[in-house]
C-alpha cells in the first residue's frame, strides 16, 4: 500500500476497499488541514465558503459514495479543461492535436505564452489551450458552441448541468489575460474565431455549475475509457479518454504537475474554485472541493484528501511502495 509503513511484524496493512472506505473519517482528517487563500479573481469566487469540503468517489459498478456537502454547487472553472479537450478531440476527429501542444509548461495557468516556433497553445490544461479547445467544438457561433459544451459536459456528468450566468459574465468581463491570450493566438493564426467569441465560450464553460458528485462521475467517465459508469452510456471513444487522461497526468496541476505525479500519482485537474477531479484508469473517479488554494492554485485541503486517498486506497498509477 503506497505511503503505508510495516507493522512491528514487518507486514503491510491490508489494502482498504473503496466500497467500504470511511469517507467521513477522511473528511474529518482533511478538515484539520489549514492554510491557503480563496481565489478573488471574480466576486463569486471570492465569496466562496472557505470551510466548504465535499468529497465523492465513483466506483466501476457506477456506485457513487459521498461525504456531506457533496451536493453543494460551485462553478467548475479549470476542472472543465479535460472535458473541453475530450469534446475537441471528438468533434475534430483528433485534428485539434495539430493545433495544440501536449507538453507541460512549468508555468502558471494563465501564462501569456505560446509554443515557440509554432504559436500553438502549450497544452489543453492551461488557459491558452482551453480557449482553443472550446473554440473548435462543433456548433455555430458562441451560442452553438455553448450548447454543444453544455450537452457534452452533461453527458460526462450523467445529468443536466446548468450555467451560473453571473459567473460567465464576470469571467468574460474580467478575464483580461484570457483576452490577451486569445488575441495572441489570433495573431499567430492558431485561433480562427474572434478573440472575444473565444473568451465568451471559454468563460461560459468555466461557469458551468457542478457539485463533487457530478464532477466525480465526469472523472470516472474518463477513467473508465469514456463510458459513464452511472448511465452506462459511451460519451467519448476509449482513444479520446486515454489521450485526455494522459495529458491530465502530465499537465493537470499546472507548474505543480511533476511533484503531484510523484506524490499523489493520479491524473488530476485542479481549478481556482478549489475543486480537483481525479481519474484513476479502470479503478475510480473522484472529486474534492475546498476553496482555499496554495500558490500553484491547487486546493490545500483537496490536495491533502488526494494524498490520503492515493495512499490509503493504493491508487498511485506507478505502483505501491510496499511489496
Ligand atoms: N476561470 C479561470 C480563468 O480562466 C479558470 C482558471 C482555473 O480554474 O485555474 O482564469
Tab-separated table of C-alpha atoms and ligand atoms in Angstrom:
chain	number	residue	atom	x	y	z
A	1	UNK	CA	0.000	0.000	0.000
A	2	UNK	CA	1.565	3.298	-1.090
A	3	UNK	CA	2.563	5.544	1.815
A	4	UNK	CA	1.948	2.840	4.428
A	5	UNK	CA	4.528	1.572	6.895
A	6	UNK	CA	5.068	-2.001	8.009
A	7	UNK	CA	3.789	-3.034	11.430
A	8	UNK	CA	6.082	-4.489	14.128
A	9	UNK	CA	5.970	-7.875	12.380
A	10	UNK	CA	7.014	-6.262	9.110
A	11	UNK	CA	3.639	-6.865	7.472
A	12	UNK	CA	1.941	-4.264	5.294
A	13	UNK	CA	-1.552	-3.312	6.456
A	14	UNK	CA	-4.119	-4.760	4.077
A	15	UNK	CA	-5.269	-2.548	1.219
A	16	UNK	CA	-8.507	-0.770	2.049
A	17	UNK	CA	-11.551	-1.348	-0.067
A	18	UNK	CA	-13.015	1.708	-1.803
A	19	UNK	CA	-16.506	0.236	-1.292
A	20	UNK	CA	-16.209	0.424	2.497
A	21	UNK	CA	-13.535	3.121	2.887
A	22	UNK	CA	-14.550	5.605	5.580
A	23	UNK	CA	-15.067	8.844	3.661
A	24	UNK	CA	-16.464	10.640	6.700
A	25	UNK	CA	-13.277	9.922	8.616
A	26	UNK	CA	-11.235	11.098	5.618
A	27	UNK	CA	-13.191	14.355	5.589
A	28	UNK	CA	-12.677	14.837	9.333
A	29	UNK	CA	-8.928	14.331	9.000
A	30	UNK	CA	-8.678	16.656	5.991
A	31	UNK	CA	-10.648	19.350	7.876
A	32	UNK	CA	-7.705	19.641	10.290
A	33	UNK	CA	-5.533	20.956	7.451
A	34	UNK	CA	-5.344	24.755	7.232
A	35	UNK	CA	-3.802	27.449	5.064
A	36	UNK	CA	-4.274	28.765	1.569
A	37	UNK	CA	-6.448	31.574	0.273
A	38	UNK	CA	-9.714	31.664	-1.631
A	39	UNK	CA	-9.345	32.944	-5.225
A	40	UNK	CA	-10.550	36.503	-5.695
A	41	UNK	CA	-10.459	36.900	-9.488
A	42	UNK	CA	-14.234	37.361	-9.618
A	43	UNK	CA	-16.655	38.275	-6.807
A	44	UNK	CA	-18.479	34.911	-6.886
A	45	UNK	CA	-15.237	33.012	-6.233
A	46	UNK	CA	-14.105	35.490	-3.558
A	47	UNK	CA	-17.371	34.844	-1.696
A	48	UNK	CA	-16.859	31.059	-1.576
A	49	UNK	CA	-17.148	29.450	1.853
A	50	UNK	CA	-13.576	28.582	2.918
A	51	UNK	CA	-14.930	25.815	5.162
A	52	UNK	CA	-16.744	24.007	2.339
A	53	UNK	CA	-15.346	20.484	1.988
A	54	UNK	CA	-17.023	17.817	-0.108
A	55	UNK	CA	-15.616	14.543	-1.406
A	56	UNK	CA	-17.105	11.974	-3.807
A	57	UNK	CA	-15.810	8.773	-5.341
A	58	UNK	CA	-17.331	6.717	-8.155
A	59	UNK	CA	-16.632	3.006	-8.422
A	60	UNK	CA	-16.534	0.760	-11.503
A	61	UNK	CA	-20.085	-0.504	-10.911
A	62	UNK	CA	-21.366	3.085	-11.043
A	63	UNK	CA	-21.978	3.394	-7.324
A	64	UNK	CA	-21.300	6.877	-6.003
A	65	UNK	CA	-20.026	7.403	-2.448
A	66	UNK	CA	-20.124	10.887	-0.937
A	67	UNK	CA	-19.452	12.933	2.186
A	68	UNK	CA	-21.615	15.738	3.469
A	69	UNK	CA	-21.520	18.845	1.238
A	70	UNK	CA	-21.051	16.666	-1.859
A	71	UNK	CA	-24.164	18.327	-3.284
A	72	UNK	CA	-23.020	21.940	-2.851
A	73	UNK	CA	-22.857	23.624	-6.269
A	74	UNK	CA	-19.815	25.563	-7.486
A	75	UNK	CA	-18.562	26.756	-10.866
A	76	UNK	CA	-16.380	24.112	-12.459
A	77	UNK	CA	-13.665	26.564	-13.586
A	78	UNK	CA	-10.496	24.872	-14.843
A	79	UNK	CA	-11.708	21.407	-13.916
A	80	UNK	CA	-13.650	21.738	-17.186
A	81	UNK	CA	-10.435	21.684	-19.256
A	82	UNK	CA	-10.020	17.892	-19.608
A	83	UNK	CA	-13.627	17.644	-20.792
A	84	UNK	CA	-13.249	20.504	-23.280
A	85	UNK	CA	-10.192	18.703	-24.641
A	86	UNK	CA	-12.229	15.499	-24.927
A	87	UNK	CA	-15.023	17.261	-26.821
A	88	UNK	CA	-12.491	18.981	-29.085
A	89	UNK	CA	-10.797	15.654	-29.890
A	90	UNK	CA	-14.166	14.105	-30.617
A	91	UNK	CA	-15.596	16.930	-32.705
A	92	UNK	CA	-12.449	17.477	-34.803
A	93	UNK	CA	-11.700	13.769	-35.135
A	94	UNK	CA	-8.309	14.367	-33.495
A	95	UNK	CA	-7.346	17.230	-35.815
A	96	UNK	CA	-7.108	19.576	-32.816
A	97	UNK	CA	-3.844	17.785	-31.933
A	98	UNK	CA	-2.215	19.587	-34.879
A	99	UNK	CA	-3.214	22.909	-33.366
A	100	UNK	CA	-2.252	22.414	-29.731
A	101	UNK	CA	0.814	21.112	-27.880
A	102	UNK	CA	0.746	18.481	-25.150
A	103	UNK	CA	3.853	19.419	-23.172
A	104	UNK	CA	3.827	20.661	-19.569
A	105	UNK	CA	4.759	24.339	-19.234
A	106	UNK	CA	6.194	24.643	-15.740
A	107	UNK	CA	4.306	27.937	-15.669
A	108	UNK	CA	1.116	29.378	-14.216
A	109	UNK	CA	-2.289	28.502	-15.684
A	110	UNK	CA	-2.700	31.878	-17.386
A	111	UNK	CA	0.877	32.468	-18.554
A	112	UNK	CA	0.930	34.659	-21.668
A	113	UNK	CA	2.982	32.219	-23.639
A	114	UNK	CA	2.564	30.070	-26.733
A	115	UNK	CA	4.750	27.235	-28.011
A	116	UNK	CA	7.853	28.767	-29.559
A	117	UNK	CA	8.117	28.282	-33.292
A	118	UNK	CA	4.515	27.135	-33.812
A	119	UNK	CA	2.392	29.710	-31.993
A	120	UNK	CA	0.248	26.875	-30.642
A	121	UNK	CA	-1.016	26.794	-27.053
A	122	UNK	CA	1.399	24.657	-24.981
A	123	UNK	CA	-1.248	22.156	-23.791
A	124	UNK	CA	-5.032	21.885	-23.260
A	125	UNK	CA	-4.818	22.199	-19.451
A	126	UNK	CA	-3.615	25.823	-19.415
A	127	UNK	CA	-5.860	28.737	-20.362
A	128	UNK	CA	-4.450	29.251	-23.856
A	129	UNK	CA	-5.151	25.613	-24.652
A	130	UNK	CA	-8.643	25.627	-23.204
A	131	UNK	CA	-9.529	28.794	-25.136
A	132	UNK	CA	-8.598	26.869	-28.269
A	133	UNK	CA	-10.328	23.579	-27.416
A	134	UNK	CA	-13.532	25.456	-26.527
A	135	UNK	CA	-13.305	27.309	-29.854
A	136	UNK	CA	-13.061	24.187	-32.030
A	137	UNK	CA	-16.011	22.176	-30.714
A	138	UNK	CA	-18.990	21.743	-33.053
A	139	UNK	CA	-21.601	24.496	-33.096
A	140	UNK	CA	-22.376	27.760	-34.820
A	141	UNK	CA	-21.131	30.901	-33.140
A	142	UNK	CA	-20.937	31.440	-29.395
A	143	UNK	CA	-24.458	30.097	-28.775
A	144	UNK	CA	-23.957	26.901	-30.742
A	145	UNK	CA	-20.639	26.104	-29.081
A	146	UNK	CA	-22.059	26.883	-25.639
A	147	UNK	CA	-24.895	24.470	-26.272
A	148	UNK	CA	-22.547	21.776	-27.543
A	149	UNK	CA	-20.306	22.144	-24.484
A	150	UNK	CA	-23.180	22.058	-22.002
A	151	UNK	CA	-24.633	18.973	-23.691
A	152	UNK	CA	-21.233	17.259	-23.716
A	153	UNK	CA	-20.458	18.069	-20.082
A	154	UNK	CA	-23.924	16.854	-19.074
A	155	UNK	CA	-23.239	13.515	-20.772
A	156	UNK	CA	-19.987	13.206	-18.805
A	157	UNK	CA	-21.865	14.018	-15.574
A	158	UNK	CA	-24.898	11.866	-16.373
A	159	UNK	CA	-27.274	14.698	-15.578
A	160	UNK	CA	-28.396	18.062	-16.986
A	161	UNK	CA	-25.931	20.721	-15.902
A	162	UNK	CA	-26.650	24.451	-15.861
A	163	UNK	CA	-24.600	27.646	-16.081
A	164	UNK	CA	-24.156	30.379	-13.475
A	165	UNK	CA	-24.790	33.345	-15.786
A	166	UNK	CA	-23.267	35.881	-13.359
A	167	UNK	CA	-20.040	33.889	-13.194
A	168	UNK	CA	-19.993	33.583	-17.003
A	169	UNK	CA	-20.480	37.344	-17.390
A	170	UNK	CA	-17.765	38.207	-14.898
A	171	UNK	CA	-15.316	35.663	-16.305
A	172	UNK	CA	-15.869	37.224	-19.718
A	173	UNK	CA	-15.602	40.800	-18.495
A	174	UNK	CA	-12.744	40.374	-16.050
A	175	UNK	CA	-10.663	37.789	-17.884
A	176	UNK	CA	-8.103	40.265	-19.234
A	177	UNK	CA	-5.354	37.671	-19.506
A	178	UNK	CA	-7.687	35.362	-21.411
A	179	UNK	CA	-8.478	38.177	-23.847
A	180	UNK	CA	-4.728	38.765	-24.227
A	181	UNK	CA	-4.106	35.060	-24.896
A	182	UNK	CA	-6.918	34.912	-27.438
A	183	UNK	CA	-5.535	37.926	-29.305
A	184	UNK	CA	-2.060	36.420	-29.244
A	185	UNK	CA	-3.414	33.192	-30.752
A	186	UNK	CA	-5.294	35.201	-33.396
A	187	UNK	CA	-2.059	36.977	-34.326
A	188	UNK	CA	-0.344	33.592	-34.725
A	189	UNK	CA	-3.208	32.225	-36.821
A	190	UNK	CA	-3.958	29.413	-34.345
A	191	UNK	CA	-7.329	30.780	-33.254
A	192	UNK	CA	-9.797	31.065	-36.117
A	193	UNK	CA	-12.819	32.614	-34.382
A	194	UNK	CA	-12.814	36.134	-32.934
A	195	UNK	CA	-10.878	36.626	-29.730
A	196	UNK	CA	-13.967	37.908	-27.939
A	197	UNK	CA	-16.074	34.939	-29.039
A	198	UNK	CA	-13.356	32.531	-27.863
A	199	UNK	CA	-13.249	34.152	-24.428
A	200	UNK	CA	-17.064	34.160	-24.231
A	201	UNK	CA	-17.288	30.410	-24.980
A	202	UNK	CA	-14.485	29.511	-22.559
A	203	UNK	CA	-15.874	31.808	-19.819
A	204	UNK	CA	-19.263	30.117	-20.023
A	205	UNK	CA	-17.660	26.676	-19.864
A	206	UNK	CA	-15.850	27.719	-16.666
A	207	UNK	CA	-19.201	28.902	-15.245
A	208	UNK	CA	-20.956	25.543	-15.561
A	209	UNK	CA	-22.286	24.522	-12.157
A	210	UNK	CA	-21.322	21.146	-10.745
A	211	UNK	CA	-21.033	19.540	-7.336
A	212	UNK	CA	-18.391	16.970	-6.379
A	213	UNK	CA	-20.797	14.155	-7.090
A	214	UNK	CA	-21.228	15.292	-10.719
A	215	UNK	CA	-17.517	16.046	-11.087
A	216	UNK	CA	-16.525	12.624	-9.743
A	217	UNK	CA	-18.821	10.967	-12.305
A	218	UNK	CA	-17.168	13.087	-15.005
A	219	UNK	CA	-13.723	11.952	-13.840
A	220	UNK	CA	-14.927	8.365	-13.686
A	221	UNK	CA	-16.176	8.531	-17.274
A	222	UNK	CA	-12.631	9.332	-18.386
A	223	UNK	CA	-11.201	6.693	-16.030
A	224	UNK	CA	-13.455	4.006	-17.478
A	225	UNK	CA	-12.480	4.514	-21.106
A	226	UNK	CA	-15.154	7.078	-21.993
A	227	UNK	CA	-18.175	5.151	-20.695
A	228	UNK	CA	-20.162	6.852	-17.952
A	229	UNK	CA	-20.332	4.151	-15.234
A	230	UNK	CA	-23.580	5.563	-13.824
A	231	UNK	CA	-25.610	5.834	-17.028
A	232	UNK	CA	-23.742	3.058	-18.857
A	233	UNK	CA	-23.585	5.315	-21.946
A	234	UNK	CA	-20.466	5.845	-24.036
A	235	UNK	CA	-19.628	9.559	-24.027
A	236	UNK	CA	-16.325	9.527	-25.962
A	237	UNK	CA	-14.272	6.773	-27.631
A	238	UNK	CA	-11.702	4.977	-25.488
A	239	UNK	CA	-8.864	6.545	-27.501
A	240	UNK	CA	-10.130	10.038	-26.629
A	241	UNK	CA	-10.406	9.197	-22.913
A	242	UNK	CA	-6.871	7.797	-22.962
A	243	UNK	CA	-5.465	10.925	-24.621
A	244	UNK	CA	-7.200	13.163	-22.097
A	245	UNK	CA	-6.124	11.195	-19.022
A	246	UNK	CA	-2.532	11.130	-20.335
A	247	UNK	CA	-2.477	14.914	-20.576
A	248	UNK	CA	-4.114	15.274	-17.135
A	249	UNK	CA	-1.229	13.172	-15.794
A	250	UNK	CA	1.456	15.392	-17.298
A	251	UNK	CA	-0.137	18.855	-17.243
A	252	UNK	CA	-3.203	18.802	-14.968
A	253	UNK	CA	-1.795	20.567	-11.926
A	254	UNK	CA	-0.008	23.345	-13.843
A	255	UNK	CA	3.522	24.043	-12.609
A	256	UNK	CA	2.998	21.557	-9.774
A	257	UNK	CA	2.271	18.639	-12.138
A	258	UNK	CA	5.591	16.827	-11.701
A	259	UNK	CA	5.515	16.992	-7.930
A	260	UNK	CA	1.846	15.946	-7.948
A	261	UNK	CA	2.500	12.907	-10.108
A	262	UNK	CA	5.367	11.748	-7.919
A	263	UNK	CA	3.471	12.298	-4.684
A	264	UNK	CA	-0.188	11.538	-5.454
A	265	UNK	CA	0.333	9.606	-8.687
A	266	UNK	CA	-3.196	10.158	-10.024
A	267	UNK	CA	-4.122	12.015	-13.250
A	268	UNK	CA	-5.980	15.070	-11.993
A	269	UNK	CA	-7.140	18.573	-12.816
A	270	UNK	CA	-7.192	21.397	-10.309
A	271	UNK	CA	-9.237	24.591	-10.525
A	272	UNK	CA	-9.494	28.015	-8.920
A	273	UNK	CA	-12.841	27.143	-7.399
A	274	UNK	CA	-10.884	24.712	-5.192
A	275	UNK	CA	-12.095	21.612	-6.972
A	276	UNK	CA	-9.873	18.723	-8.022
A	277	UNK	CA	-11.115	15.987	-10.347
A	278	UNK	CA	-9.315	12.630	-10.379
A	279	UNK	CA	-9.312	9.820	-12.947
A	280	UNK	CA	-7.654	6.589	-11.854
A	281	UNK	CA	-7.661	4.434	-15.006
A	282	UNK	CA	-10.035	1.455	-14.741
A	283	UNK	CA	-10.295	1.983	-10.975
A	284	UNK	CA	-12.265	5.050	-9.919
A	285	UNK	CA	-13.210	8.641	-10.472
A	286	UNK	CA	-13.211	11.154	-7.631
A	287	UNK	CA	-13.625	14.833	-6.874
A	288	UNK	CA	-12.949	17.124	-3.944
A	289	UNK	CA	-13.978	20.746	-3.312
A	290	UNK	CA	-12.354	23.057	-0.784
A	291	UNK	CA	-11.838	26.687	-1.877
A	292	UNK	CA	-8.586	27.815	-0.146
A	293	UNK	CA	-5.730	27.434	-2.671
A	294	UNK	CA	-1.946	27.103	-2.417
A	295	UNK	CA	0.475	29.134	-4.551
A	296	UNK	CA	0.013	26.882	-7.606
A	297	UNK	CA	-3.761	27.387	-7.453
A	298	UNK	CA	-4.431	23.919	-6.031
A	299	UNK	CA	-6.834	23.393	-3.144
A	300	UNK	CA	-4.881	22.851	0.098
A	301	UNK	CA	-7.423	20.526	1.690
A	302	UNK	CA	-8.232	18.988	-1.683
A	303	UNK	CA	-4.596	18.140	-2.158
A	304	UNK	CA	-4.443	16.555	1.292
A	305	UNK	CA	-7.551	14.494	0.537
A	306	UNK	CA	-5.933	13.259	-2.679
A	307	UNK	CA	-2.724	12.332	-0.810
A	308	UNK	CA	-4.705	10.274	1.684
A	309	UNK	CA	-6.972	8.664	-0.912
A	310	UNK	CA	-3.980	7.695	-3.010
A	311	UNK	CA	-2.035	6.223	-0.095
A	312	UNK	CA	-4.915	4.515	1.635
A	313	UNK	CA	-6.608	3.072	-1.438
A	314	UNK	CA	-3.302	2.298	-3.148
A	315	UNK	CA	-4.128	4.433	-6.170
A	316	UNK	CA	-0.697	5.651	-7.346
A	317	UNK	CA	-0.682	4.659	-11.012
A	318	UNK	CA	3.017	3.802	-10.909
A	319	UNK	CA	2.645	1.248	-8.162
A	320	UNK	CA	2.795	0.613	-4.460
A	321	UNK	CA	5.628	1.366	-2.103
A	322	UNK	CA	5.141	-1.976	-0.417
A	323	UNK	CA	5.549	-5.488	-1.731
B	1	LIG	N1	-11.805	30.906	-14.987
B	1	LIG	C1	-10.451	30.801	-14.665
B	1	LIG	C2	-9.635	31.527	-15.696
B	1	LIG	O1	-9.622	31.193	-16.837
B	1	LIG	C3	-10.065	29.360	-14.542
B	1	LIG	C4	-8.716	29.207	-14.007
B	1	LIG	C5	-8.544	27.991	-13.106
B	1	LIG	O2	-9.509	27.415	-12.604
B	1	LIG	O3	-7.359	27.616	-12.894
B	1	LIG	O4	-8.986	32.475	-15.387
